[in-house]
Amino acid sequence: MTDTAQDRAPPMAAAPPSWKEKLEPWFFILPSVVLLLAIGLYPVIYTFIASLQAWVMGMGPPSFSGLDNYIHAFGSSDFGHSVGRTLILILVTLPIELILGMMIALALDSTNFAILRRLLQICLVIPIAITPSVVGLLTQLMFNEQLGIINQLLHLVGIPAIDWLGRPTAAFITVMIVQIWEWTPFVALVLSAALSTVPKDIDEAAMLETERWWPRFRDVQLPFMWPGITAALVFQTAFTIKEFDMIYSIEKGGPGTSTETSVMQIERMAFRGFDVGLASAESILMLVLSIVLARIYIRVFYREMD
Amino acid sequence: MADFRATLLRALQGIALVVVLVVILFPLYWMVAGSLKTEPDLFAIPPKWFFTPTIAAYVDAIENTDVLTNLLNSVIVTGSAVALGLIVGAPAAYGIARYRFRGRRDVWFWYVTNWMLVPVVVLIPFYLTASKLGLINNPIVLILVYQVFIVPLVVWLLVDQFSSVPVALEEAAQLDGLSRIQIFLRIALPLVKPGIAVSAILSGIFAWNDMLYAFILTPSPEARTAPTIVLSYLGGYVIPWPQVMAASTLVCAPVIIGGIIVHKYIARGLTMGAVK
Amino acid sequence: MKSFTLAVATAAALYAGVNQAHAWSLSEAAAPYKGTSITVVGLDRPSYKIAQKLTPEFEKETGIKVTWNIFPYEDTLKEETLNFISNSQQFDAILSDVVWPVNFADPDWVLPLSHFTGDAKLADPNLDLKDFFPVWLASFTVNNKLYGLPFDSYAGLLYYNKSMLKAAGFDGPPTTWDELAHTYLPKLTDKSKRVYGYALQSARGETQTADAFARFLWPWGGKFIDYSNKTVAVNSPDAVDGITFREGLLKYMPDGIVSDDHSQVVEMFAQKQVAMITEWSAFYPTLSSSNLGSDLGIAPEPKGPKGAYSAFGGFAYMVSSQVNKKHQNAAYLFIQWLTSREMAKPLIEGGAVVARQSADEDPSVQAKFPNLAPMVKTWETSTVPDWRPQLECYPRFSDIVSDWGSRIELGQVGVKPGLDSMEKDLTAYMKSSNCWGKINNPEAAMLLYK
């Protein structure tokens, strides 16, 4: 739809707009804006004020402390590392999910096993439908070094037991594996929806022209998948930034802090350490980071919104 | 020769898809199987593929927790939250898709920002406000809070859908004397049904699965939503895995079934603007 | 001497009971609160299960309705603190871990018990505070005022698998950590068969701080805080010795141990993959009903080079100061009933652990519950009430300990440098949060009850 916005003059834009016409879009938009302002904006302002205070819950009333919390947050290697881990999680899992998801979508599109296609199309939605904390629990159960099924299955094919959860790097990789399991099918779903919109005649014409798959992929399929790829990117980035339940229920960010993402670090400061001031400052920094990321995505992918 | 290669390729492709299917379904199978096993069977080495199923874990979960009440709470909260999100979100998406006005881009961007809002950020202020209003343990508080991610999701998915409704259709309706509201309700809305189904199921999944907000804002046993049951098992000294798996199965079943029911809309509702 | 005191106390209690039988009864005391509905915070652990099961008796006798609100341990302090901060009055009977009393008492979120025990209408003349173990009363005393009645009280114990020990040539359990590490573990561990001598629950959080860190601090002469000099002492030479010893155990333990919590360790022990664990006394009902059967052996925790300092943990019930008077009194009546002498035995029979001397030391009860004798012995002779320090800033303090403790256990940092960093972070935090002025020293309160 990149070029449609210009092509398709909205019906009301023909004549110079009267004030009534100017207000008309707001009639549709305002209810949701009011609702979101009431629910979403106030807490952010509150958090911003709290971020400027020295406030440990239960240890006396808050007092103004300027930028102390921000200085502390920047100086804390804990917070820095957790942000780094979050970004690595996004940077590693996202491309893998996109590639795997695309492969699944393409295979689904061309397979002649109709039953298999139908079955998979139904099942692709399952991983994101499973409650994330249940996914975490299942991970804890299945990846357990001594008792888990994964190591037992590996044992059957002669691979020695892997300590999935007990070592920092392995645990982080386990989290990535689970995240990829959770989201690849969704990406495949979105992309396969996009592929189904490729008009038959264009596709057939392309297939007559060449037998090689690459030109067909590049010139016919990819352009149709592009919006889906964008959507998957935005969706998953937001989700990884917010991810809490799944990783927390595996092993609370452990061993040590090796699987602790920034949201988990903030939660730990706020609700385990009760340092509301520091947690608020970290929250505001995270908010800024996600706005920057959102801006980048939109700048790159959603140009038609101008 | 070429035929043989093509056949082989197709076969390999089929096998790959079967592997994908197995990988997707295995954890689900392990959960359901675990809920029907006894604890020794669940941890047996080598793993037990054949076992005598028992529903003891379900009986235990239903008897010892409020899982049924909590499931009902979840249905009420999720249903209402999705309905509210659609009621305010769909018109907003229509407004953004159909009008060019100043601040359009900013409004749209602001919705997306809300979708990225990290829940922990707003948890404490939410709690304190809800407490002041006497809304702790009241499902209304969750229904409202979930709008933070439902409205942006609905707007995001539906802007694309409304944009792909042919303008000519609406212009014709306008010539017939229909007002904009009538056009929205009678022409545009029915055409984006797949988009509505998809945004409903996706926001439903996220609302249903939320635990961070629910655990803080509705802590009392009767007010909790279903996923928190699963977490509450974890606090014990010993995790009764079969019961945890039974509770997990009960909690996940409604969303999975919901997802399967609407799956046929997904192809048309998740096109993300690919349809021209 | 001891038994004499006990006899006098019992006699006095009996006398008081006879004398005031007509003056005080629960149903009479509760009459003004009939129909009141109170909320009690609990955990998903055996003691609370049986307490929930017995609660209808209280409801029947008093007409007070009791709602149990069960939280995971990790979330309990958060839920209770939010409840107090926002004054939302959700909970009437407050559950306090042994490390939280100062958090609740200092801001006056809970009431001193004298508030109720001084009221003849409410106070059960048979309450008999002296029947609780002194170490437990001291633990819930802040500024010389008692705030909570102990419930769900633990001591660390050594659980061992008799037949695994026997097969390795041992007739009994080790009595010192040295013996455990150097004599027992090499013979009990066979990694190729995935059988291990010992497993130590070490998961991040309070498990790392208490179970995996404090356990190896005290028996080597280390401690968290030097109260007299107002310094953090976690990097003393003694502490370095203890934690170095802990690192030496790793080679006899399953690989994923740093991420394992109570449940995994208990599960491995029950599955006979591990020969010995050190766990809370509260685990006895769970383990005795597992498939270990008669293989289950119980002993006090081993001694360290500087003596026996077993793990000490548990809870007490307090009354919220924010709810109205009716709720406060009803909650007090419930707590008093739940922790009473009369309830102690039925609770133990149902799988609970309580800190009532009369029940825990009763030979007929001990005969049925072998976890009680070593538990009593620990409370009387081999632990300290500030096994973990009582600081108002404890949650974050514990988080820092657990953070560096896990890093050391993971081998990401050496013992000495790790403990130095822990000390540095703790000292900085104690200062920045003004925590030195908000310390409770339960050890000092021991004098009140001895």
mmCIF file with all atom_site columns, N, CA and C in Angstrom, chain C residues 29-73:
data_model
loop_
_atom_site.group_PDB
_atom_site.id
_atom_site.type_symbol
_atom_site.label_atom_id
_atom_site.label_alt_id
_atom_site.label_comp_id
_atom_site.label_asym_id
_atom_site.label_entity_id
_atom_site.label_seq_id
_atom_site.pdbx_PDB_ins_code
_atom_site.Cartn_x
_atom_site.Cartn_y
_atom_site.Cartn_z
_atom_site.occupancy
_atom_site.B_iso_or_equiv
_atom_site.pdbx_formal_charge
_atom_site.auth_seq_id
_atom_site.auth_comp_id
_atom_site.auth_asym_id
_atom_site.auth_atom_id
_atom_site.pdbx_PDB_model_num
ATOM 1   N N  . ALA C 1 29 ? -15.234 -14.544 73.124 1.00 0.00 ? 29 ALA C N  1
ATOM 2   C CA . ALA C 1 29 ? -14.359 -13.447 72.729 1.00 0.00 ? 29 ALA C CA 1
ATOM 3   C C  . ALA C 1 29 ? -14.691 -12.979 71.322 1.00 0.00 ? 29 ALA C C  1
ATOM 4   N N  . ALA C 1 30 ? -15.129 -13.919 70.477 1.00 0.00 ? 30 ALA C N  1
ATOM 5   C CA . ALA C 1 30 ? -15.369 -13.594 69.079 1.00 0.00 ? 30 ALA C CA 1
ATOM 6   C C  . ALA C 1 30 ? -16.770 -13.060 68.825 1.00 0.00 ? 30 ALA C C  1
ATOM 7   N N  . ALA C 1 31 ? -17.621 -13.153 69.843 1.00 0.00 ? 31 ALA C N  1
ATOM 8   C CA . ALA C 1 31 ? -19.028 -12.773 69.645 1.00 0.00 ? 31 ALA C CA 1
ATOM 9   C C  . ALA C 1 31 ? -19.200 -11.411 68.959 1.00 0.00 ? 31 ALA C C  1
ATOM 10  N N  . PRO C 1 32 ? -18.426 -10.364 69.398 1.00 0.00 ? 32 PRO C N  1
ATOM 11  C CA . PRO C 1 32 ? -18.636 -9.053  68.746 1.00 0.00 ? 32 PRO C CA 1
ATOM 12  C C  . PRO C 1 32 ? -18.237 -9.034  67.275 1.00 0.00 ? 32 PRO C C  1
ATOM 13  N N  . TYR C 1 33 ? -17.484 -10.043 66.866 1.00 0.00 ? 33 TYR C N  1
ATOM 14  C CA . TYR C 1 33 ? -16.945 -10.007 65.493 1.00 0.00 ? 33 TYR C CA 1
ATOM 15  C C  . TYR C 1 33 ? -17.624 -11.019 64.586 1.00 0.00 ? 33 TYR C C  1
ATOM 16  N N  . LYS C 1 34 ? -18.694 -11.572 65.084 1.00 0.00 ? 34 LYS C N  1
ATOM 17  C CA . LYS C 1 34 ? -19.431 -12.551 64.287 1.00 0.00 ? 34 LYS C CA 1
ATOM 18  C C  . LYS C 1 34 ? -19.828 -11.934 62.944 1.00 0.00 ? 34 LYS C C  1
ATOM 19  N N  . GLY C 1 35 ? -19.587 -12.682 61.877 1.00 0.00 ? 35 GLY C N  1
ATOM 20  C CA . GLY C 1 35 ? -19.943 -12.160 60.555 1.00 0.00 ? 35 GLY C CA 1
ATOM 21  C C  . GLY C 1 35 ? -18.847 -11.336 59.910 1.00 0.00 ? 35 GLY C C  1
ATOM 22  N N  . THR C 1 36 ? -17.818 -10.957 60.702 1.00 0.00 ? 36 THR C N  1
ATOM 23  C CA . THR C 1 36 ? -16.694 -10.226 60.110 1.00 0.00 ? 36 THR C CA 1
ATOM 24  C C  . THR C 1 36 ? -15.932 -11.154 59.165 1.00 0.00 ? 36 THR C C  1
ATOM 25  N N  . SER C 1 37 ? -15.462 -10.598 58.085 1.00 0.00 ? 37 SER C N  1
ATOM 26  C CA . SER C 1 37 ? -14.727 -11.404 57.130 1.00 0.00 ? 37 SER C CA 1
ATOM 27  C C  . SER C 1 37 ? -13.282 -10.920 57.085 1.00 0.00 ? 37 SER C C  1
ATOM 28  N N  . ILE C 1 38 ? -12.340 -11.815 57.369 1.00 0.00 ? 38 ILE C N  1
ATOM 29  C CA . ILE C 1 38 ? -10.940 -11.398 57.361 1.00 0.00 ? 38 ILE C CA 1
ATOM 30  C C  . ILE C 1 38 ? -10.150 -12.134 56.279 1.00 0.00 ? 38 ILE C C  1
ATOM 31  N N  . THR C 1 39 ? -9.072  -11.486 55.822 1.00 0.00 ? 39 THR C N  1
ATOM 32  C CA . THR C 1 39 ? -8.220  -12.087 54.790 1.00 0.00 ? 39 THR C CA 1
ATOM 33  C C  . THR C 1 39 ? -6.848  -12.386 55.378 1.00 0.00 ? 39 THR C C  1
ATOM 34  N N  . VAL C 1 40 ? -6.399  -13.616 55.147 1.00 0.00 ? 40 VAL C N  1
ATOM 35  C CA . VAL C 1 40 ? -5.134  -14.083 55.695 1.00 0.00 ? 40 VAL C CA 1
ATOM 36  C C  . VAL C 1 40 ? -4.191  -14.388 54.539 1.00 0.00 ? 40 VAL C C  1
ATOM 37  N N  . VAL C 1 41 ? -2.968  -13.896 54.632 1.00 0.00 ? 41 VAL C N  1
ATOM 38  C CA . VAL C 1 41 ? -1.979  -14.178 53.585 1.00 0.00 ? 41 VAL C CA 1
ATOM 39  C C  . VAL C 1 41 ? -1.310  -15.519 53.880 1.00 0.00 ? 41 VAL C C  1
ATOM 40  N N  . GLY C 1 42 ? -1.151  -16.334 52.859 1.00 0.00 ? 42 GLY C N  1
ATOM 41  C CA . GLY C 1 42 ? -0.508  -17.634 53.060 1.00 0.00 ? 42 GLY C CA 1
ATOM 42  C C  . GLY C 1 42 ? 0.369   -18.009 51.875 1.00 0.00 ? 42 GLY C C  1
ATOM 43  N N  . LEU C 1 43 ? 1.068   -19.117 52.026 1.00 0.00 ? 43 LEU C N  1
ATOM 44  C CA . LEU C 1 43 ? 1.941   -19.607 50.951 1.00 0.00 ? 43 LEU C CA 1
ATOM 45  C C  . LEU C 1 43 ? 1.476   -20.987 50.509 1.00 0.00 ? 43 LEU C C  1
ATOM 46  N N  . ASP C 1 44 ? 2.001   -21.422 49.373 1.00 0.00 ? 44 ASP C N  1
ATOM 47  C CA . ASP C 1 44 ? 1.669   -22.760 48.888 1.00 0.00 ? 44 ASP C CA 1
ATOM 48  C C  . ASP C 1 44 ? 2.665   -23.759 49.483 1.00 0.00 ? 44 ASP C C  1
ATOM 49  N N  . ARG C 1 45 ? 2.589   -23.949 50.782 1.00 0.00 ? 45 ARG C N  1
ATOM 50  C CA . ARG C 1 45 ? 3.490   -24.870 51.464 1.00 0.00 ? 45 ARG C CA 1
ATOM 51  C C  . ARG C 1 45 ? 2.664   -25.713 52.432 1.00 0.00 ? 45 ARG C C  1
ATOM 52  N N  . PRO C 1 46 ? 3.211   -26.826 52.891 1.00 0.00 ? 46 PRO C N  1
ATOM 53  C CA . PRO C 1 46 ? 2.400   -27.768 53.672 1.00 0.00 ? 46 PRO C CA 1
ATOM 54  C C  . PRO C 1 46 ? 1.715   -27.155 54.898 1.00 0.00 ? 46 PRO C C  1
ATOM 55  N N  . SER C 1 47 ? 2.406   -26.306 55.645 1.00 0.00 ? 47 SER C N  1
ATOM 56  C CA . SER C 1 47 ? 1.814   -25.757 56.866 1.00 0.00 ? 47 SER C CA 1
ATOM 57  C C  . SER C 1 47 ? 0.514   -25.015 56.579 1.00 0.00 ? 47 SER C C  1
ATOM 58  N N  . TYR C 1 48 ? 0.480   -24.296 55.465 1.00 0.00 ? 48 TYR C N  1
ATOM 59  C CA . TYR C 1 48 ? -0.696  -23.494 55.152 1.00 0.00 ? 48 TYR C CA 1
ATOM 60  C C  . TYR C 1 48 ? -1.816  -24.367 54.608 1.00 0.00 ? 48 TYR C C  1
ATOM 61  N N  . LYS C 1 49 ? -1.427  -25.465 53.977 1.00 0.00 ? 49 LYS C N  1
ATOM 62  C CA . LYS C 1 49 ? -2.446  -26.392 53.462 1.00 0.00 ? 49 LYS C CA 1
ATOM 63  C C  . LYS C 1 49 ? -3.270  -26.930 54.607 1.00 0.00 ? 49 LYS C C  1
ATOM 64  N N  . ILE C 1 50 ? -2.578  -27.420 55.656 1.00 0.00 ? 50 ILE C N  1
ATOM 65  C CA . ILE C 1 50 ? -3.320  -27.996 56.775 1.00 0.00 ? 50 ILE C CA 1
ATOM 66  C C  . ILE C 1 50 ? -4.041  -26.895 57.548 1.00 0.00 ? 50 ILE C C  1
ATOM 67  N N  . ALA C 1 51 ? -3.418  -25.711 57.626 1.00 0.00 ? 51 ALA C N  1
ATOM 68  C CA . ALA C 1 51 ? -4.094  -24.595 58.310 1.00 0.00 ? 51 ALA C CA 1
ATOM 69  C C  . ALA C 1 51 ? -5.393  -24.255 57.596 1.00 0.00 ? 51 ALA C C  1
ATOM 70  N N  . GLN C 1 52 ? -5.364  -24.253 56.267 1.00 0.00 ? 52 GLN C N  1
ATOM 71  C CA . GLN C 1 52 ? -6.579  -23.966 55.504 1.00 0.00 ? 52 GLN C CA 1
ATOM 72  C C  . GLN C 1 52 ? -7.638  -25.019 55.768 1.00 0.00 ? 52 GLN C C  1
ATOM 73  N N  . LYS C 1 53 ? -7.159  -26.252 55.887 1.00 0.00 ? 53 LYS C N  1
ATOM 74  C CA . LYS C 1 53 ? -8.077  -27.357 56.087 1.00 0.00 ? 53 LYS C CA 1
ATOM 75  C C  . LYS C 1 53 ? -8.757  -27.275 57.461 1.00 0.00 ? 53 LYS C C  1
ATOM 76  N N  . LEU C 1 54 ? -7.999  -26.774 58.448 1.00 0.00 ? 54 LEU C N  1
ATOM 77  C CA . LEU C 1 54 ? -8.552  -26.704 59.803 1.00 0.00 ? 54 LEU C CA 1
ATOM 78  C C  . LEU C 1 54 ? -9.352  -25.425 60.040 1.00 0.00 ? 54 LEU C C  1
ATOM 79  N N  . THR C 1 55 ? -9.209  -24.450 59.150 1.00 0.00 ? 55 THR C N  1
ATOM 80  C CA . THR C 1 55 ? -9.856  -23.153 59.348 1.00 0.00 ? 55 THR C CA 1
ATOM 81  C C  . THR C 1 55 ? -11.373 -23.223 59.583 1.00 0.00 ? 55 THR C C  1
ATOM 82  N N  . PRO C 1 56 ? -12.092 -24.108 58.904 1.00 0.00 ? 56 PRO C N  1
ATOM 83  C CA . PRO C 1 56 ? -13.541 -24.168 59.156 1.00 0.00 ? 56 PRO C CA 1
ATOM 84  C C  . PRO C 1 56 ? -13.895 -24.368 60.634 1.00 0.00 ? 56 PRO C C  1
ATOM 85  N N  . GLU C 1 57 ? -13.020 -25.049 61.377 1.00 0.00 ? 57 GLU C N  1
ATOM 86  C CA . GLU C 1 57 ? -13.280 -25.202 62.815 1.00 0.00 ? 57 GLU C CA 1
ATOM 87  C C  . GLU C 1 57 ? -13.357 -23.837 63.490 1.00 0.00 ? 57 GLU C C  1
ATOM 88  N N  . PHE C 1 58 ? -12.417 -22.984 63.126 1.00 0.00 ? 58 PHE C N  1
ATOM 89  C CA . PHE C 1 58 ? -12.399 -21.633 63.695 1.00 0.00 ? 58 PHE C CA 1
ATOM 90  C C  . PHE C 1 58 ? -13.637 -20.861 63.265 1.00 0.00 ? 58 PHE C C  1
ATOM 91  N N  . GLU C 1 59 ? -13.959 -20.978 61.997 1.00 0.00 ? 59 GLU C N  1
ATOM 92  C CA . GLU C 1 59 ? -15.122 -20.249 61.485 1.00 0.00 ? 59 GLU C CA 1
ATOM 93  C C  . GLU C 1 59 ? -16.391 -20.683 62.181 1.00 0.00 ? 59 GLU C C  1
ATOM 94  N N  . LYS C 1 60 ? -16.486 -21.976 62.445 1.00 0.00 ? 60 LYS C N  1
ATOM 95  C CA . LYS C 1 60 ? -17.679 -22.512 63.078 1.00 0.00 ? 60 LYS C CA 1
ATOM 96  C C  . LYS C 1 60 ? -17.809 -22.002 64.515 1.00 0.00 ? 60 LYS C C  1
ATOM 97  N N  . GLU C 1 61 ? -16.658 -21.972 65.178 1.00 0.00 ? 61 GLU C N  1
ATOM 98  C CA . GLU C 1 61 ? -16.700 -21.585 66.587 1.00 0.00 ? 61 GLU C CA 1
ATOM 99  C C  . GLU C 1 61 ? -16.926 -20.093 66.760 1.00 0.00 ? 61 GLU C C  1
ATOM 100 N N  . THR C 1 62 ? -16.467 -19.303 65.805 1.00 0.00 ? 62 THR C N  1
ATOM 101 C CA . THR C 1 62 ? -16.484 -17.852 66.000 1.00 0.00 ? 62 THR C CA 1
ATOM 102 C C  . THR C 1 62 ? -17.467 -17.102 65.116 1.00 0.00 ? 62 THR C C  1
ATOM 103 N N  . GLY C 1 63 ? -17.861 -17.695 64.014 1.00 0.00 ? 63 GLY C N  1
ATOM 104 C CA . GLY C 1 63 ? -18.708 -16.949 63.083 1.00 0.00 ? 63 GLY C CA 1
ATOM 105 C C  . GLY C 1 63 ? -17.928 -15.922 62.275 1.00 0.00 ? 63 GLY C C  1
ATOM 106 N N  . ILE C 1 64 ? -16.590 -15.929 62.441 1.00 0.00 ? 64 ILE C N  1
ATOM 107 C CA . ILE C 1 64 ? -15.739 -15.046 61.632 1.00 0.00 ? 64 ILE C CA 1
ATOM 108 C C  . ILE C 1 64 ? -15.401 -15.784 60.340 1.00 0.00 ? 64 ILE C C  1
ATOM 109 N N  . LYS C 1 65 ? -15.526 -15.091 59.216 1.00 0.00 ? 65 LYS C N  1
ATOM 110 C CA . LYS C 1 65 ? -15.222 -15.756 57.952 1.00 0.00 ? 65 LYS C CA 1
ATOM 111 C C  . LYS C 1 65 ? -13.774 -15.480 57.558 1.00 0.00 ? 65 LYS C C  1
ATOM 112 N N  . VAL C 1 66 ? -13.053 -16.545 57.224 1.00 0.00 ? 66 VAL C N  1
ATOM 113 C CA . VAL C 1 66 ? -11.636 -16.410 56.910 1.00 0.00 ? 66 VAL C CA 1
ATOM 114 C C  . VAL C 1 66 ? -11.386 -16.711 55.433 1.00 0.00 ? 66 VAL C C  1
ATOM 115 N N  . THR C 1 67 ? -10.766 -15.766 54.729 1.00 0.00 ? 67 THR C N  1
ATOM 116 C CA . THR C 1 67 ? -10.373 -16.010 53.333 1.00 0.00 ? 67 THR C CA 1
ATOM 117 C C  . THR C 1 67 ? -8.851  -16.112 53.267 1.00 0.00 ? 67 THR C C  1
ATOM 118 N N  . TRP C 1 68 ? -8.368  -17.200 52.702 1.00 0.00 ? 68 TRP C N  1
ATOM 119 C CA . TRP C 1 68 ? -6.917  -17.357 52.542 1.00 0.00 ? 68 TRP C CA 1
ATOM 120 C C  . TRP C 1 68 ? -6.511  -16.807 51.202 1.00 0.00 ? 68 TRP C C  1
ATOM 121 N N  . ASN C 1 69 ? -5.484  -15.973 51.208 1.00 0.00 ? 69 ASN C N  1
ATOM 122 C CA . ASN C 1 69 ? -4.953  -15.439 49.965 1.00 0.00 ? 69 ASN C CA 1
ATOM 123 C C  . ASN C 1 69 ? -3.542  -15.988 49.791 1.00 0.00 ? 69 ASN C C  1
ATOM 124 N N  . ILE C 1 70 ? -3.407  -16.963 48.882 1.00 0.00 ? 70 ILE C N  1
ATOM 125 C CA . ILE C 1 70 ? -2.130  -17.676 48.744 1.00 0.00 ? 70 ILE C CA 1
ATOM 126 C C  . ILE C 1 70 ? -1.271  -17.033 47.663 1.00 0.00 ? 70 ILE C C  1
ATOM 127 N N  . PHE C 1 71 ? -0.036  -16.698 48.010 1.00 0.00 ? 71 PHE C N  1
ATOM 128 C CA . PHE C 1 71 ? 0.900   -16.128 47.040 1.00 0.00 ? 71 PHE C CA 1
ATOM 129 C C  . PHE C 1 71 ? 2.134   -17.010 46.923 1.00 0.00 ? 71 PHE C C  1
ATOM 130 N N  . PRO C 1 72 ? 2.818   -16.946 45.762 1.00 0.00 ? 72 PRO C N  1
ATOM 131 C CA . PRO C 1 72 ? 4.150   -17.552 45.702 1.00 0.00 ? 72 PRO C CA 1
ATOM 132 C C  . PRO C 1 72 ? 5.048   -16.785 46.670 1.00 0.00 ? 72 PRO C C  1
ATOM 133 N N  . TYR C 1 73 ? 5.994   -17.469 47.295 1.00 0.00 ? 73 TYR C N  1
ATOM 134 C CA . TYR C 1 73 ? 6.845   -16.792 48.262 1.00 0.00 ? 73 TYR C CA 1
ATOM 135 C C  . TYR C 1 73 ? 7.467   -15.528 47.675 1.00 0.00 ? 73 TYR C C  1
#
